[in-house]
């Protein structure tokens, strides 16, 4: 069998949940498990995070899978429903739906439901993605209040700049002003807000990336915050080549040896979800970090569909069969992301279905 594997640690998920609790001790935790639990497997992740007060997903199918697996917590549909039929299913499953637009509001008003719905009313606080503009927010709120299909309302928004120097001051104040006097539960904080902006923790926090042990704010931050990587992505060396100075490696000759170089061929490529441009983004030529037989080295040349190259010159004991960590404990996913001009989120979500996944306690 091809030696590639992801290993998901339930212990790391539990630990990271406790870190969220440490940062936001007075908030209930809505664990964001969209995108197949950020690539870790929805149900795996739900087991690791079963102490969370709720789960947030996108699709009604994910909510059904969680209910089928026995999870009784609050489940939030982050984009609400996409048609009237889904409202009935959502109401029967006792889900919490986001209402972010006028058509969704009207759909709820005209629905015939068995049970009234739990609703998260979303305000657009400047990200200009989903949500009612502040001017329209109170009117939407009043209509929900008058709607017999509504059981209860939570107020929410999502910040565009919690992870950078802009911060959340302006959107936070806008939300406070707009919702002044409404004595309702509030949900504001993604991972970056949880870590950096305690005043916006509110009643519910919505951590995603930090639960998986990666950082919303930079490539060394996860460890600084005491987070543990929940995914280890591993493979093995399946070939070794000795090249002389001046020889090239891989498609497009993107690496030229400047000394006698021992090249390791790793069974992992972009069809496994490893970024094709890792180590080759502008301004970098030193490859992406990778660990072989427990030692750190770097990738070389261009990543192929099924394989990639790494430098074994200074790891003489490495050979065919040596273990490789693509990311995980020794190599933070955020470091591979930084060498690929992207974020850990994208790499975790993009691990391909053909990579087997093992779950460990
Ligand atoms: C994805 C998402 C989150 C989680 O964000 P992280 O940066 O992964 O913590 C929270 N809230 C909403 C609305 C989201 O879409």
CSV table of C-alpha atoms and ligand atoms in Angstrom, one decimal:
chain,number,residue,atom,x,y,z
A,1,UNK,CA,0.0,0.0,0.0
A,2,UNK,CA,1.2,3.5,-0.8
A,3,UNK,CA,2.7,4.8,2.5
A,4,UNK,CA,0.8,8.1,2.7
A,5,UNK,CA,-1.5,8.8,5.7
A,6,UNK,CA,-3.1,11.5,7.8
A,7,UNK,CA,-3.4,10.8,11.5
A,8,UNK,CA,-6.0,12.7,13.4
A,9,UNK,CA,-5.5,13.0,17.2
A,10,UNK,CA,-8.6,13.2,19.3
A,11,UNK,CA,-6.5,14.1,22.3
A,12,UNK,CA,-5.2,17.2,20.4
A,13,UNK,CA,-8.7,18.2,19.5
A,14,UNK,CA,-9.8,17.9,23.2
A,15,UNK,CA,-6.7,19.8,24.3
A,16,UNK,CA,-7.4,22.7,21.8
A,17,UNK,CA,-11.0,22.9,23.0
A,18,UNK,CA,-9.6,23.4,26.5
A,19,UNK,CA,-7.4,26.2,25.2
A,20,UNK,CA,-10.5,27.9,23.7
A,21,UNK,CA,-12.2,27.5,27.1
A,22,UNK,CA,-9.1,29.0,28.8
A,23,UNK,CA,-9.1,32.0,26.6
A,24,UNK,CA,-12.9,32.5,26.7
A,25,UNK,CA,-14.0,31.0,30.0
A,26,UNK,CA,-17.4,32.7,30.1
A,27,UNK,CA,-18.5,31.9,26.6
A,28,UNK,CA,-20.3,28.8,25.2
A,29,UNK,CA,-18.3,27.2,22.5
A,30,UNK,CA,-19.7,26.6,19.0
A,31,UNK,CA,-17.0,24.4,17.4
A,32,UNK,CA,-16.8,25.2,13.7
A,33,UNK,CA,-16.6,21.8,11.9
A,34,UNK,CA,-17.4,22.9,8.3
A,35,UNK,CA,-15.4,21.6,5.3
A,36,UNK,CA,-15.4,18.1,6.7
A,37,UNK,CA,-14.0,19.3,10.0
A,38,UNK,CA,-11.3,21.4,8.3
A,39,UNK,CA,-10.2,18.2,6.5
A,40,UNK,CA,-10.0,16.0,9.6
A,41,UNK,CA,-13.3,14.2,9.0
A,42,UNK,CA,-16.6,15.6,10.4
A,43,UNK,CA,-17.5,12.8,12.7
A,44,UNK,CA,-13.9,12.2,13.9
A,45,UNK,CA,-13.8,15.8,14.9
A,46,UNK,CA,-17.2,15.8,16.5
A,47,UNK,CA,-16.0,12.9,18.8
A,48,UNK,CA,-12.8,14.8,19.7
A,49,UNK,CA,-14.8,18.0,20.4
A,50,UNK,CA,-17.9,16.3,22.0
A,51,UNK,CA,-17.6,18.6,25.0
A,52,UNK,CA,-18.4,21.6,22.9
A,53,UNK,CA,-21.7,23.3,23.4
A,54,UNK,CA,-22.5,23.3,19.7
A,55,UNK,CA,-21.3,22.6,16.2
A,56,UNK,CA,-21.3,24.9,13.2
A,57,UNK,CA,-21.6,23.5,9.7
A,58,UNK,CA,-22.7,24.7,6.2
A,59,UNK,CA,-24.9,22.0,4.8
A,60,UNK,CA,-28.0,20.3,6.1
A,61,UNK,CA,-26.4,16.9,5.3
A,62,UNK,CA,-23.6,17.6,7.7
A,63,UNK,CA,-26.1,18.4,10.4
A,64,UNK,CA,-28.0,15.2,9.6
A,65,UNK,CA,-24.7,13.2,9.9
A,66,UNK,CA,-24.0,14.7,13.3
A,67,UNK,CA,-27.6,14.0,14.5
A,68,UNK,CA,-27.3,10.4,13.1
A,69,UNK,CA,-24.1,9.9,15.0
A,70,UNK,CA,-25.9,10.9,18.2
A,71,UNK,CA,-24.7,14.4,18.8
A,72,UNK,CA,-27.5,16.3,20.6
A,73,UNK,CA,-25.8,19.7,20.8
A,74,UNK,CA,-26.9,23.0,19.2
A,75,UNK,CA,-26.0,22.8,15.5
A,76,UNK,CA,-25.8,26.0,13.5
A,77,UNK,CA,-26.1,26.2,9.7
A,78,UNK,CA,-23.6,29.1,9.0
A,79,UNK,CA,-25.2,30.1,5.7
A,80,UNK,CA,-28.8,29.3,6.8
A,81,UNK,CA,-31.0,27.2,4.5
A,82,UNK,CA,-30.9,27.4,0.7
A,83,UNK,CA,-34.6,26.5,0.1
A,84,UNK,CA,-37.9,26.3,1.9
A,85,UNK,CA,-37.8,22.5,2.1
A,86,UNK,CA,-34.6,22.6,4.1
A,87,UNK,CA,-36.3,24.7,6.7
A,88,UNK,CA,-38.7,21.9,7.5
A,89,UNK,CA,-35.8,19.4,7.8
A,90,UNK,CA,-33.8,22.0,9.9
A,91,UNK,CA,-36.8,22.5,12.2
A,92,UNK,CA,-37.4,18.8,12.7
A,93,UNK,CA,-33.7,18.3,13.6
A,94,UNK,CA,-33.8,21.2,16.0
A,95,UNK,CA,-31.1,23.1,14.2
A,96,UNK,CA,-30.2,26.8,14.5
A,97,UNK,CA,-30.2,28.6,11.2
A,98,UNK,CA,-28.5,31.8,10.2
A,99,UNK,CA,-30.9,34.4,8.6
A,100,UNK,CA,-28.6,36.7,6.7
A,101,UNK,CA,-30.8,38.0,3.8
A,102,UNK,CA,-34.3,39.3,3.0
A,103,UNK,CA,-35.3,36.2,1.0
A,104,UNK,CA,-34.3,33.9,3.9
A,105,UNK,CA,-36.4,36.0,6.3
A,106,UNK,CA,-39.4,35.8,3.9
A,107,UNK,CA,-38.9,32.1,3.5
A,108,UNK,CA,-39.1,31.6,7.3
A,109,UNK,CA,-42.1,33.9,7.6
A,110,UNK,CA,-44.1,31.9,5.0
A,111,UNK,CA,-43.0,28.4,6.1
A,112,UNK,CA,-45.3,25.9,7.7
A,113,UNK,CA,-43.2,24.2,10.4
A,114,UNK,CA,-43.8,21.5,13.0
A,115,UNK,CA,-41.7,23.4,15.5
A,116,UNK,CA,-40.5,27.0,15.7
A,117,UNK,CA,-36.8,27.6,14.7
A,118,UNK,CA,-33.8,28.7,16.6
A,119,UNK,CA,-32.4,31.6,14.6
A,120,UNK,CA,-29.1,33.4,14.4
A,121,UNK,CA,-29.7,36.9,12.9
A,122,UNK,CA,-26.6,38.0,11.1
A,123,UNK,CA,-25.4,41.6,10.7
A,124,UNK,CA,-23.0,42.8,8.0
A,125,UNK,CA,-20.5,44.7,10.1
A,126,UNK,CA,-18.2,45.7,7.2
A,127,UNK,CA,-17.0,42.4,5.7
A,128,UNK,CA,-19.7,42.8,3.1
A,129,UNK,CA,-20.2,39.1,2.7
A,130,UNK,CA,-23.4,37.8,4.4
A,131,UNK,CA,-25.7,39.7,6.7
A,132,UNK,CA,-28.2,42.6,7.0
A,133,UNK,CA,-26.8,46.1,6.8
A,134,UNK,CA,-27.0,47.9,10.1
A,135,UNK,CA,-29.9,50.1,8.8
A,136,UNK,CA,-31.9,47.0,7.9
A,137,UNK,CA,-31.0,45.0,11.0
A,138,UNK,CA,-33.5,46.2,13.4
A,139,UNK,CA,-36.4,45.9,11.0
A,140,UNK,CA,-35.3,42.3,10.3
A,141,UNK,CA,-35.2,41.7,14.1
A,142,UNK,CA,-38.7,43.0,14.6
A,143,UNK,CA,-40.0,40.8,11.8
A,144,UNK,CA,-38.4,37.8,13.4
A,145,UNK,CA,-39.8,38.8,16.8
A,146,UNK,CA,-43.3,38.9,15.3
A,147,UNK,CA,-42.9,35.6,13.4
A,148,UNK,CA,-44.5,32.6,15.0
A,149,UNK,CA,-41.9,30.3,13.3
A,150,UNK,CA,-39.2,31.7,15.5
A,151,UNK,CA,-38.4,30.1,18.9
A,152,UNK,CA,-35.4,32.2,19.9
A,153,UNK,CA,-32.9,34.7,18.4
A,154,UNK,CA,-29.2,35.0,18.7
A,155,UNK,CA,-27.4,38.0,17.2
A,156,UNK,CA,-24.3,37.5,15.3
A,157,UNK,CA,-21.7,39.1,13.0
A,158,UNK,CA,-18.3,38.1,11.6
A,159,UNK,CA,-15.1,40.2,11.6
A,160,UNK,CA,-13.0,40.7,8.5
A,161,UNK,CA,-9.8,41.8,10.2
A,162,UNK,CA,-9.6,40.1,13.6
A,163,UNK,CA,-6.4,38.5,12.5
A,164,UNK,CA,-4.5,41.7,11.4
A,165,UNK,CA,-3.5,45.1,12.7
A,166,UNK,CA,-6.7,46.7,11.6
A,167,UNK,CA,-8.4,44.9,14.5
A,168,UNK,CA,-12.2,44.9,15.2
A,169,UNK,CA,-12.7,48.2,16.9
A,170,UNK,CA,-14.9,49.7,14.2
A,171,UNK,CA,-17.1,46.7,13.3
A,172,UNK,CA,-17.4,45.8,17.0
A,173,UNK,CA,-18.7,49.3,17.9
A,174,UNK,CA,-21.0,49.3,14.9
A,175,UNK,CA,-22.5,46.0,16.1
A,176,UNK,CA,-22.8,47.2,19.7
A,177,UNK,CA,-24.6,50.4,18.6
A,178,UNK,CA,-26.9,48.6,16.2
A,179,UNK,CA,-28.0,46.0,18.7
A,180,UNK,CA,-28.1,48.3,21.7
A,181,UNK,CA,-31.1,47.5,24.0
A,182,UNK,CA,-31.7,44.1,22.5
A,183,UNK,CA,-31.2,41.8,25.4
A,184,UNK,CA,-30.3,38.6,23.4
A,185,UNK,CA,-27.4,36.2,23.2
A,186,UNK,CA,-24.6,37.3,21.0
A,187,UNK,CA,-22.0,35.4,18.8
A,188,UNK,CA,-19.1,37.3,17.4
A,189,UNK,CA,-15.7,35.6,17.8
A,190,UNK,CA,-13.7,33.4,15.3
A,191,UNK,CA,-10.3,32.0,16.4
A,192,UNK,CA,-8.5,35.3,15.8
A,193,UNK,CA,-11.0,37.2,17.9
A,194,UNK,CA,-10.9,34.6,20.7
A,195,UNK,CA,-7.1,34.9,20.8
A,196,UNK,CA,-6.7,38.6,20.4
A,197,UNK,CA,-9.9,40.5,21.3
A,198,UNK,CA,-11.3,39.3,24.6
A,199,UNK,CA,-13.9,42.0,24.8
A,200,UNK,CA,-15.7,40.5,21.8
A,201,UNK,CA,-16.0,37.0,23.3
A,202,UNK,CA,-19.7,37.5,24.1
A,203,UNK,CA,-22.1,34.6,24.8
A,204,UNK,CA,-21.0,32.2,22.1
A,205,UNK,CA,-17.5,31.9,20.5
A,206,UNK,CA,-17.1,30.2,17.1
A,207,UNK,CA,-13.6,28.8,17.0
A,208,UNK,CA,-12.5,26.9,13.8
A,209,UNK,CA,-8.8,26.8,12.9
A,210,UNK,CA,-7.5,26.9,16.5
A,211,UNK,CA,-9.3,23.7,17.3
A,212,UNK,CA,-7.2,22.0,14.7
A,213,UNK,CA,-4.0,23.4,16.2
A,214,UNK,CA,-3.2,25.8,13.4
A,215,UNK,CA,-3.0,29.5,13.7
A,216,UNK,CA,-5.2,32.3,12.4
A,217,UNK,CA,-2.5,34.8,12.8
A,218,UNK,CA,0.9,33.5,11.6
A,219,UNK,CA,3.2,30.6,11.3
A,220,UNK,CA,4.6,30.3,14.8
A,221,UNK,CA,1.5,31.4,16.7
A,222,UNK,CA,-0.2,28.1,17.2
A,223,UNK,CA,2.6,26.8,19.4
A,224,UNK,CA,2.8,30.1,21.3
A,225,UNK,CA,-0.9,29.8,22.2
A,226,UNK,CA,-0.3,26.2,23.4
A,227,UNK,CA,-2.3,24.6,20.6
A,228,UNK,CA,-1.5,21.1,19.4
A,229,UNK,CA,-1.7,20.0,15.8
A,230,UNK,CA,-4.7,17.7,15.3
A,231,UNK,CA,-3.5,16.4,12.0
A,232,UNK,CA,-0.2,14.7,11.1
A,233,UNK,CA,0.4,14.2,7.4
A,234,UNK,CA,3.0,11.6,6.7
A,235,UNK,CA,4.5,9.5,4.0
A,236,UNK,CA,7.8,7.8,3.2
A,237,UNK,CA,10.9,8.1,1.0
A,238,UNK,CA,10.3,5.8,-2.0
A,239,UNK,CA,13.3,6.7,-4.1
A,240,UNK,CA,16.8,8.2,-3.7
A,241,UNK,CA,18.9,9.9,-6.4
A,242,UNK,CA,22.5,11.2,-6.2
A,243,UNK,CA,23.0,14.3,-8.4
A,244,UNK,CA,26.1,16.3,-9.2
A,245,UNK,CA,26.5,20.0,-9.1
A,246,UNK,CA,24.8,21.5,-12.1
A,247,UNK,CA,22.2,18.8,-12.6
A,248,UNK,CA,18.5,19.5,-12.3
A,249,UNK,CA,15.5,17.9,-10.6
A,250,UNK,CA,11.9,17.5,-11.5
A,251,UNK,CA,9.5,19.1,-14.0
A,252,UNK,CA,10.7,22.3,-15.5
A,253,UNK,CA,14.2,21.9,-14.0
A,254,UNK,CA,13.1,24.2,-11.2
A,255,UNK,CA,16.0,23.0,-8.9
A,256,UNK,CA,19.7,23.0,-10.0
A,257,UNK,CA,22.1,21.4,-7.6
A,258,UNK,CA,24.9,23.6,-6.4
A,259,UNK,CA,26.8,20.7,-4.8
A,260,UNK,CA,26.6,16.9,-4.9
A,261,UNK,CA,23.1,16.4,-3.6
A,262,UNK,CA,21.2,13.4,-2.3
A,263,UNK,CA,17.6,13.7,-3.4
A,264,UNK,CA,14.7,11.9,-1.6
A,265,UNK,CA,11.6,11.1,-3.5
A,266,UNK,CA,8.5,11.3,-1.3
A,267,UNK,CA,5.2,9.5,-2.0
A,268,UNK,CA,3.1,12.7,-1.8
A,269,UNK,CA,2.1,15.1,-4.6
A,270,UNK,CA,-0.4,17.8,-5.4
A,271,UNK,CA,-3.1,15.1,-6.1
A,272,UNK,CA,-2.8,14.3,-2.4
A,273,UNK,CA,-3.4,17.9,-1.5
A,274,UNK,CA,0.2,19.1,-1.0
A,275,UNK,CA,0.5,22.5,-2.6
A,276,UNK,CA,2.1,22.4,-6.0
A,277,UNK,CA,3.9,25.7,-5.6
A,278,UNK,CA,5.3,24.9,-2.1
A,279,UNK,CA,8.7,26.5,-1.8
A,280,UNK,CA,8.5,28.1,-5.2
A,281,UNK,CA,6.6,31.3,-4.4
A,282,UNK,CA,8.1,34.6,-5.4
A,283,UNK,CA,11.0,35.6,-3.2
A,284,UNK,CA,11.7,32.1,-1.9
A,285,UNK,CA,13.9,29.4,-3.3
A,286,UNK,CA,14.7,27.4,-0.3
A,287,UNK,CA,11.8,25.0,-0.5
A,288,UNK,CA,9.2,24.2,2.1
A,289,UNK,CA,10.1,22.6,5.4
A,290,UNK,CA,9.7,18.8,5.6
A,291,UNK,CA,11.0,16.3,8.2
A,292,UNK,CA,12.7,13.0,7.2
A,293,UNK,CA,13.6,10.4,9.8
A,294,UNK,CA,13.0,13.0,12.4
A,295,UNK,CA,15.3,15.6,10.9
A,296,UNK,CA,14.2,18.9,9.4
A,297,UNK,CA,15.1,19.5,5.8
A,298,UNK,CA,13.4,21.2,2.8
A,299,UNK,CA,11.6,20.3,-0.4
A,300,UNK,CA,13.3,20.8,-3.8
A,301,UNK,CA,12.0,21.6,-7.3
A,302,UNK,CA,8.4,21.4,-8.4
A,303,UNK,CA,5.9,19.2,-6.7
A,304,UNK,CA,4.6,16.5,-9.1
A,305,UNK,CA,1.1,15.0,-9.0
A,306,UNK,CA,2.1,12.0,-6.9
A,307,UNK,CA,5.6,12.8,-5.7
A,308,UNK,CA,7.8,15.5,-4.4
A,309,UNK,CA,11.5,15.9,-3.8
A,310,UNK,CA,13.5,16.7,-0.7
A,311,UNK,CA,17.1,17.2,0.2
A,312,UNK,CA,18.7,14.3,2.0
A,313,UNK,CA,22.3,15.4,1.7
A,314,UNK,CA,22.6,16.2,5.4
A,315,UNK,CA,20.5,13.2,6.5
A,316,UNK,CA,22.9,10.3,5.4
A,317,UNK,CA,21.0,7.7,7.3
A,318,UNK,CA,17.7,8.4,5.4
A,319,UNK,CA,16.9,6.0,2.7
A,320,UNK,CA,14.0,4.3,0.9
A,321,UNK,CA,11.5,3.5,3.6
A,322,UNK,CA,12.4,6.4,5.9
A,323,UNK,CA,9.4,8.2,7.4
A,324,UNK,CA,8.5,11.6,6.2
A,325,UNK,CA,6.4,14.3,8.0
A,326,UNK,CA,4.8,16.7,5.5
A,327,UNK,CA,3.2,18.6,8.3
A,328,UNK,CA,2.1,17.9,11.9
A,329,UNK,CA,4.3,17.8,15.0
A,330,UNK,CA,7.8,18.7,13.7
A,331,UNK,CA,6.6,20.8,10.7
A,332,UNK,CA,3.8,23.2,11.5
A,333,UNK,CA,1.2,23.3,8.8
A,334,UNK,CA,1.4,27.0,9.0
A,335,UNK,CA,5.1,26.9,8.0
A,336,UNK,CA,4.3,24.9,4.9
A,337,UNK,CA,1.5,27.4,4.2
A,338,UNK,CA,3.9,30.3,4.5
A,339,UNK,CA,6.3,28.7,2.0
A,340,UNK,CA,3.3,28.3,-0.3
A,341,UNK,CA,1.8,31.8,-0.1
A,342,UNK,CA,-1.3,30.5,1.6
A,343,UNK,CA,-2.8,29.7,5.0
A,344,UNK,CA,-2.9,26.5,7.1
A,345,UNK,CA,-6.7,26.5,6.6
A,346,UNK,CA,-6.4,25.8,2.9
A,347,UNK,CA,-3.8,23.0,3.3
A,348,UNK,CA,-5.8,21.2,5.9
A,349,UNK,CA,-9.1,21.4,4.0
A,350,UNK,CA,-7.4,20.3,0.7
A,351,UNK,CA,-6.0,16.9,1.8
A,352,UNK,CA,-7.3,14.7,-0.9
A,353,UNK,CA,-9.9,11.9,-0.3
A,354,UNK,CA,-7.4,9.4,-1.7
A,355,UNK,CA,-5.2,9.9,1.4
A,356,UNK,CA,-6.2,7.3,4.1
A,357,UNK,CA,-7.0,8.8,7.5
A,358,UNK,CA,-6.3,7.1,10.8
A,359,UNK,CA,-7.9,8.4,14.1
A,360,UNK,CA,-6.0,7.9,17.3
A,361,UNK,CA,-7.0,8.8,20.8
B,1,LIG,C1,-15.4,29.6,9.4
B,1,LIG,C2,-16.1,30.5,10.3
B,1,LIG,C3,-15.6,30.6,11.6
B,1,LIG,C4,-14.4,30.0,12.2
B,1,LIG,O1,-13.3,30.8,11.8
B,1,LIG,P1,-11.8,30.4,12.2
B,1,LIG,O2,-11.0,31.5,11.7
B,1,LIG,O3,-11.5,29.1,11.6
B,1,LIG,O4,-11.8,30.3,13.7
B,1,LIG,C5,-16.4,31.4,12.5
B,1,LIG,N1,-17.5,32.1,12.1
B,1,LIG,C6,-18.0,32.0,10.8
B,1,LIG,C7,-19.2,32.7,10.4
B,1,LIG,C8,-17.3,31.2,9.9
B,1,LIG,O5,-17.7,31.1,8.6
